[in-house]
Every structure is written in C-alpha cells, then in structure tokens.
PDB file of C-alpha atoms in Angstrom:
ATOM      1  CA  ASN A   1      11.363 -14.078  -4.621  1.00 93.00           C
ATOM      2  CA  LYS A   2      10.314 -11.340  -2.813  1.00 94.00           C
ATOM      3  CA  ARG A   3      13.558  -9.312  -4.095  1.00 95.00           C
ATOM      4  CA  ALA A   4      12.691 -10.134  -8.095  1.00 96.00           C
ATOM      5  CA  PHE A   5       8.754  -8.948  -7.410  1.00 96.00           C
ATOM      6  CA  LEU A   6      10.508  -6.010  -5.895  1.00 96.00           C
ATOM      7  CA  SER A   7      12.489  -5.281  -9.055  1.00 96.00           C
ATOM      8  CA  LEU A   8       9.184  -4.869 -10.903  1.00 96.00           C
ATOM      9  CA  PRO A   9       9.303  -1.249 -11.611  1.00 94.00           C
ATOM     10  CA  TRP A  10       6.732  -0.325  -9.520  1.00 94.00           C
ATOM     11  CA  ASP A  11       6.369   3.701  -9.621  1.00 92.00           C
ATOM     12  CA  TYR A  12       6.022   3.308  -5.657  1.00 96.00           C
ATOM     13  CA  ILE A  13       4.862   1.449  -3.120  1.00 97.00           C
ATOM     14  CA  TYR A  14       2.647   1.344   0.106  1.00 97.00           C
ATOM     15  CA  THR A  15       2.992  -0.266   3.183  1.00 96.00           C
ATOM     16  CA  LEU A  16       1.517   0.042   6.546  1.00 94.00           C
ATOM     17  CA  ASN A  17       4.537  -2.349   7.592  1.00 93.00           C
ATOM     18  CA  ILE A  18       6.902   0.146  10.128  1.00 95.00           C
ATOM     19  CA  ASP A  19       9.768  -2.278   9.285  1.00 95.00           C
ATOM     20  CA  ASP A  20      12.140  -1.487   6.518  1.00 94.00           C
ATOM     21  CA  GLY A  21      12.514  -4.677   4.821  1.00 94.00           C
ATOM     22  CA  ILE A  22      11.549  -3.305   0.965  1.00 96.00           C
ATOM     23  CA  GLU A  23      14.093  -0.123   1.872  1.00 94.00           C
ATOM     24  CA  ASN A  24      17.027  -2.387   2.481  1.00 94.00           C
ATOM     25  CA  GLY A  25      15.888  -5.354  -0.118  1.00 93.00           C
ATOM     26  CA  SER A  26      15.318  -3.028  -2.808  1.00 95.00           C
ATOM     27  CA  ASP A  27      15.931   0.104  -4.863  1.00 94.00           C
ATOM     28  CA  TYR A  28      12.945   1.540  -2.864  1.00 95.00           C
ATOM     29  CA  ARG A  29      15.561   3.722  -0.998  1.00 91.00           C
ATOM     30  CA  ARG A  30      13.258   6.865   0.005  1.00 95.00           C
ATOM     31  CA  VAL A  31      10.932   6.522   2.904  1.00 96.00           C
ATOM     32  CA  VAL A  32       7.923   8.448   2.685  1.00 96.00           C
ATOM     33  CA  TYR A  33       6.925   8.886   6.033  1.00 94.00           C
ATOM     34  CA  GLY A  34       3.323   9.915   7.407  1.00 91.00           C
ATOM     35  CA  ASN A  35       2.137  12.542   9.043  1.00 91.00           C
ATOM     36  CA  ARG A  36       3.947  14.836   7.654  1.00 90.00           C
ATOM     37  CA  PRO A  37       4.036  17.238   4.965  1.00 89.00           C
ATOM     38  CA  VAL A  38       5.279  15.902   1.666  1.00 92.00           C
ATOM     39  CA  ASN A  39       6.983  17.106  -1.432  1.00 93.00           C
ATOM     40  CA  GLU A  40       4.603  15.313  -3.998  1.00 90.00           C
ATOM     41  CA  ARG A  41       7.464  15.735  -7.132  1.00 94.00           C
ATOM     42  CA  ILE A  42       9.262  13.211  -4.940  1.00 95.00           C
ATOM     43  CA  PHE A  43       7.195  10.133  -6.132  1.00 94.00           C
ATOM     44  CA  ASP A  44       8.349  11.429  -9.859  1.00 92.00           C
ATOM     45  CA  ASP A  45      12.199  11.552  -9.319  1.00 92.00           C
ATOM     46  CA  GLU A  46      12.627   8.350  -6.417  1.00 93.00           C
ATOM     47  CA  LYS A  47      11.698   5.536  -5.935  1.00 95.00           C
ATOM     48  CA  CYS A  48       9.938   5.421  -2.815  1.00 96.00           C
ATOM     49  CA  VAL A  49       8.516   3.567  -0.226  1.00 97.00           C
ATOM     50  CA  VAL A  50       5.285   5.133   2.116  1.00 97.00           C
ATOM     51  CA  LYS A  51       5.091   4.299   5.344  1.00 96.00           C
ATOM     52  CA  LEU A  52       1.535   4.524   6.307  1.00 95.00           C
ATOM     53  CA  HIS A  53       1.286   3.688   9.401  1.00 95.00           C
ATOM     54  CA  GLY A  54       5.159   4.375  10.661  1.00 95.00           C
ATOM     55  CA  ASP A  55       9.049   3.540  10.352  1.00 96.00           C
ATOM     56  CA  VAL A  56      10.829   2.173  13.189  1.00 95.00           C
ATOM     57  CA  ALA A  57      14.067   3.436  12.720  1.00 93.00           C
ATOM     58  CA  GLU A  58      12.301   6.526  12.488  1.00 94.00           C
ATOM     59  CA  MET A  59      10.464   5.930  15.680  1.00 94.00           C
ATOM     60  CA  LEU A  60      13.530   4.565  17.682  1.00 95.00           C
ATOM     61  CA  THR A  61      15.688   7.449  17.044  1.00 95.00           C
ATOM     62  CA  TYR A  62      13.439  10.656  17.049  1.00 93.00           C
ATOM     63  CA  LEU A  63      12.174  11.793  20.110  1.00 94.00           C
ATOM     64  CA  ASP A  64       9.301  13.770  18.524  1.00 91.00           C
ATOM     65  CA  SER A  65       8.751  10.973  15.908  1.00 91.00           C
ATOM     66  CA  ARG A  66       4.840  11.424  15.285  1.00 88.00           C
ATOM     67  CA  CYS A  67       4.751   8.886  11.739  1.00 91.00           C
ATOM     68  CA  GLU A  68       3.329   5.781  13.820  1.00 93.00           C
ATOM     69  CA  ILE A  69      -0.903   4.945  13.680  1.00 92.00           C
ATOM     70  CA  PHE A  70      -1.679   2.255  16.174  1.00 91.00           C
ATOM     71  CA  THR A  71      -3.922   3.739  18.082  1.00 92.00           C
ATOM     72  CA  GLN A  72      -7.821   4.739  16.782  1.00 91.00           C
ATOM     73  CA  GLU A  73      -6.962   8.113  18.240  1.00 93.00           C
ATOM     74  CA  GLN A  74      -4.093   7.923  15.838  1.00 93.00           C
ATOM     75  CA  TYR A  75      -6.092   6.668  12.609  1.00 91.00           C
ATOM     76  CA  VAL A  76      -8.459   9.281  13.482  1.00 92.00           C
ATOM     77  CA  ALA A  77      -6.395  11.795  13.618  1.00 92.00           C
ATOM     78  CA  SER A  78      -4.001  10.188  10.743  1.00 92.00           C
ATOM     79  CA  LEU A  79      -7.080  11.230   8.649  1.00 92.00           C
ATOM     80  CA  ARG A  80      -5.760  15.364   9.234  1.00 92.00           C
ATOM     81  CA  LYS A  81      -2.116  14.907   9.755  1.00 92.00           C
ATOM     82  CA  ASN A  82      -1.776  12.715   6.762  1.00 92.00           C
ATOM     83  CA  GLU A  83      -4.249  14.307   4.248  1.00 92.00           C
ATOM     84  CA  VAL A  84      -1.526  14.894   1.711  1.00 91.00           C
ATOM     85  CA  LEU A  85      -0.344  10.663   1.647  1.00 94.00           C
ATOM     86  CA  LEU A  86      -4.273   9.549   2.077  1.00 95.00           C
ATOM     87  CA  SER A  87      -5.240  12.271  -1.133  1.00 93.00           C
ATOM     88  CA  LYS A  88      -2.985  10.523  -2.870  1.00 94.00           C
ATOM     89  CA  LEU A  89      -3.884   7.020  -1.851  1.00 95.00           C
ATOM     90  CA  LYS A  90      -7.480   7.623  -3.092  1.00 93.00           C
ATOM     91  CA  HIS A  91      -6.135   9.318  -6.316  1.00 92.00           C
ATOM     92  CA  ASP A  92      -4.500   5.833  -6.843  1.00 93.00           C
ATOM     93  CA  SER A  93      -7.170   4.138  -6.188  1.00 91.00           C
ATOM     94  CA  ILE A  94      -9.773   5.992  -8.248  1.00 90.00           C
ATOM     95  CA  PHE A  95      -7.140   6.004 -11.398  1.00 90.00           C
ATOM     96  CA  GLN A  96      -4.825   3.056 -10.638  1.00 92.00           C
ATOM     97  CA  ASN A  97      -5.427  -0.922  -9.859  1.00 93.00           C
ATOM     98  CA  LEU A  98      -3.852  -1.541  -6.735  1.00 95.00           C
ATOM     99  CA  LEU A  99      -2.358  -4.716  -5.297  1.00 96.00           C
ATOM    100  CA  PHE A 100      -2.714  -5.616  -1.195  1.00 97.00           C
ATOM    101  CA  ILE A 101      -0.425  -8.456  -0.335  1.00 96.00           C
ATOM    102  CA  GLY A 102      -0.350  -9.461   3.310  1.00 89.00           C
ATOM    103  CA  CYS A 103      -2.791  -6.598   4.434  1.00 89.00           C
ATOM    104  CA  SER A 104      -5.644  -7.731   7.101  1.00 89.00           C
ATOM    105  CA  LEU A 105      -7.189  -5.211   6.180  1.00 92.00           C
ATOM    106  CA  ASP A 106      -8.732  -5.289  10.016  1.00 90.00           C
ATOM    107  CA  ASP A 107     -10.068  -2.105  10.609  1.00 86.00           C
ATOM    108  CA  GLU A 108      -7.441   0.521   8.731  1.00 91.00           C
ATOM    109  CA  ILE A 109      -9.562   3.909   9.166  1.00 91.00           C
ATOM    110  CA  ASP A 110      -7.591   5.451   7.335  1.00 92.00           C
ATOM    111  CA  LEU A 111      -7.546   3.205   4.282  1.00 92.00           C
ATOM    112  CA  LEU A 112     -11.213   2.937   3.988  1.00 91.00           C
ATOM    113  CA  PHE A 113     -11.275   6.391   3.847  1.00 89.00           C
ATOM    114  CA  SER A 114      -8.744   6.203   0.834  1.00 91.00           C
ATOM    115  CA  LEU A 115     -10.367   3.511  -0.766  1.00 87.00           C
ATOM    116  CA  VAL A 116     -14.036   3.447  -0.457  1.00 78.00           C
ATOM    117  CA  SER A 117     -15.095   5.544  -3.506  1.00 64.00           C
ATOM    118  CA  ALA A 118     -17.322   8.511  -3.428  1.00 53.00           C
ATOM    119  CA  GLU A 119     -21.093   8.826  -5.059  1.00 50.00           C
ATOM    120  CA  GLY A 120     -20.775   9.390  -8.451  1.00 53.00           C
ATOM    121  CA  GLU A 121     -16.528   8.162  -9.400  1.00 60.00           C
ATOM    122  CA  GLY A 122     -17.794   4.768  -9.950  1.00 60.00           C
ATOM    123  CA  GLN A 123     -15.079   1.958 -10.082  1.00 66.00           C
ATOM    124  CA  GLN A 124     -12.927   2.363 -13.057  1.00 79.00           C
ATOM    125  CA  THR A 125      -9.642   0.488 -11.379  1.00 89.00           C
ATOM    126  CA  ALA A 126      -9.408  -3.333  -9.665  1.00 93.00           C
ATOM    127  CA  LYS A 127      -7.817  -3.922  -6.158  1.00 95.00           C
ATOM    128  CA  TYR A 128      -6.968  -7.321  -5.644  1.00 97.00           C
ATOM    129  CA  ILE A 129      -5.916  -8.802  -2.414  1.00 97.00           C
ATOM    130  CA  CYS A 130      -3.303 -11.810  -2.356  1.00 98.00           C
ATOM    131  CA  VAL A 131      -4.223 -14.198   0.241  1.00 97.00           C
ATOM    132  CA  THR A 132      -3.082 -17.432   1.038  1.00 97.00           C
ATOM    133  CA  GLN A 133      -5.936 -19.158   2.648  1.00 96.00           C
ATOM    134  CA  ARG A 134      -9.694 -18.908   1.316  1.00 96.00           C
ATOM    135  CA  PRO A 135     -11.550 -16.214   2.884  1.00 96.00           C
ATOM    136  CA  SER A 136     -14.582 -16.127   4.610  1.00 96.00           C
ATOM    137  CA  VAL A 137     -17.797 -14.848   4.185  1.00 96.00           C
ATOM    138  CA  LEU A 138     -16.965 -12.466   6.624  1.00 95.00           C
ATOM    139  CA  ASP A 139     -13.514 -11.646   5.099  1.00 96.00           C
ATOM    140  CA  GLU A 140     -15.376 -11.425   1.897  1.00 96.00           C
ATOM    141  CA  LEU A 141     -17.584  -8.783   3.000  1.00 95.00           C
ATOM    142  CA  LYS A 142     -14.710  -6.838   4.702  1.00 95.00           C
ATOM    143  CA  TYR A 143     -12.942  -6.738   1.680  1.00 95.00           C
ATOM    144  CA  GLN A 144     -16.293  -5.734  -0.372  1.00 93.00           C
ATOM    145  CA  LYS A 145     -16.626  -2.661   2.042  1.00 93.00           C
ATOM    146  CA  TYR A 146     -12.622  -1.430   1.402  1.00 93.00           C
ATOM    147  CA  GLY A 147     -13.521  -1.497  -2.592  1.00 92.00           C
ATOM    148  CA  ILE A 148     -11.550  -4.875  -3.066  1.00 94.00           C
ATOM    149  CA  THR A 149     -12.784  -6.326  -6.327  1.00 94.00           C
ATOM    150  CA  HIS A 150     -10.812  -9.722  -6.468  1.00 96.00           C
ATOM    151  CA  CYS A 151      -9.507 -12.075  -3.960  1.00 97.00           C
ATOM    152  CA  VAL A 152      -6.493 -13.844  -5.135  1.00 97.00           C
ATOM    153  CA  VAL A 153      -5.792 -17.231  -2.907  1.00 97.00           C
ATOM    154  CA  PHE A 154      -2.382 -18.673  -3.347  1.00 97.00           C
ATOM    155  CA  ASP A 155      -0.859 -21.819  -1.824  1.00 97.00           C
ATOM    156  CA  SER A 156       2.075 -19.730   0.400  1.00 97.00           C
ATOM    157  CA  PHE A 157       3.390 -16.184   0.146  1.00 96.00           C
ATOM    158  CA  ASP A 158       6.516 -17.710  -2.239  1.00 97.00           C
ATOM    159  CA  SER A 159       4.126 -18.941  -4.607  1.00 97.00           C
ATOM    160  CA  MET A 160       2.413 -15.517  -4.502  1.00 97.00           C
ATOM    161  CA  TYR A 161       5.366 -13.577  -5.139  1.00 97.00           C
ATOM    162  CA  ASP A 162       6.655 -16.101  -7.639  1.00 98.00           C
ATOM    163  CA  GLN A 163       3.860 -16.059  -9.385  1.00 98.00           C
ATOM    164  CA  LEU A 164       3.225 -12.454  -9.158  1.00 97.00           C
ATOM    165  CA  TYR A 165       6.721 -11.655 -10.300  1.00 98.00           C
ATOM    166  CA  SER A 166       6.076 -14.220 -13.265  1.00 97.00           C
ATOM    167  CA  ILE A 167       2.911 -12.008 -14.294  1.00 95.00           C
ATOM    168  CA  GLY A 168       4.441  -8.912 -13.771  1.00 95.00           C
ATOM    169  CA  LYS A 169       7.705  -9.497 -16.447  1.00 96.00           C
ATOM    170  CA  GLN A 170       4.950 -10.937 -18.675  1.00 95.00           C
ATOM    171  CA  ALA A 171       2.875  -7.025 -18.372  1.00 93.00           C
ATOM    172  CA  GLN A 172       6.034  -5.172 -18.987  1.00 93.00           C
ATOM    173  CA  THR A 173       5.419  -6.749 -22.967  1.00 94.00           C
ATOM    174  CA  ILE A 174       2.611  -5.834 -23.065  1.00 92.00           C
ATOM    175  CA  GLY A 175       2.183  -1.772 -24.972  1.00 86.00           C
ATOM    176  CA  VAL A 176       1.050   0.813 -23.001  1.00 78.00           C
ATOM    177  CA  ASP A 177      -1.863   1.197 -25.611  1.00 82.00           C
ATOM    178  CA  ASP A 178      -2.562  -2.080 -25.703  1.00 79.00           C
TER     179      ASP A 178
END
C-alpha cells in the first residue's frame, strides 16, 4: 500500500526521515540533500525525494557529511544553510496543498519557519496532517502553529495509505480546470 501511494504522480516528496525507504521503494530515486546548494531545475527533470533532515547513507559514507539536522543548533544553522530547500517548501506551502504523514511536528524549527505564512500572504492552500490517533488539544494547538488546516484521523497507517491512494487515483480523473 505504501508503494501504491508512492506511485501516484507526485512532482516530488519531502521527508524528515533519514532512512532510504522512499527512494528504494519507488520511482523517487534522485535524493536532494539538505544544507547544500541545489540546482532547482532538478525538480523539473527528475522524480526527487527531498531529505530535509538528512540521509543515513550520506552520513555513513562521507566523513564531511553535513546534511543531518538533529539538534537545535543544527536546526537553527539550517535556516541559513538550507535556505534553497526551505524557500522551496515555503513557496509550496503558499501555492500547493501539503500532506503530512507520520509527522509529529515536535520542535521542527525549520518547518515552522517555512510553513507559517507571512503577514498579508493569507491562507490560500490546505495543509493536511494524517494521524492514527485523535489529537489532544495540545496537539491541535501545535498543528495550528504549523499552519495545519485539516487533521484526518485514520484507523491505521495501512488504511491511511490505502485510502489516500484511492483518493489520489480519483483525483487523477478530475480535469485540471475543474
């Protein structure tokens, strides 16, 4: 069900996970690492997975790995070093609907910086978070802080991926003008 979900025609995928599950289980083979200058045309030319918080293979392979973002200091530094990807995420949050799956949104300074609309930008898009438990009042307040507009509760991650895939397939039948 996860592979089916990943087979939907997403332009690219952001992930906070450092594992290689997406790129090894889908057509999203091109990995875009954080904290590096990025050729933005890659998003037009390739099916990319954007590793905002690092990539385990890169960390284990290179002694000068700089893609990981785990500590508060790394989060703060990434606001400058990861400016290209965070600007892209900010742009996407303004002009694209976003779907968060399996994301706790706990102290994600870089996401908070990118997702909160600047004054005057208004809310033009939806930001969905998909969870498997009804959120607490504190979670709901946290989601609001990140600009989440909808919280969808599923029975399990399996049913989540199945239903999202089904909805995605239905969405493909709707014309662009509609």
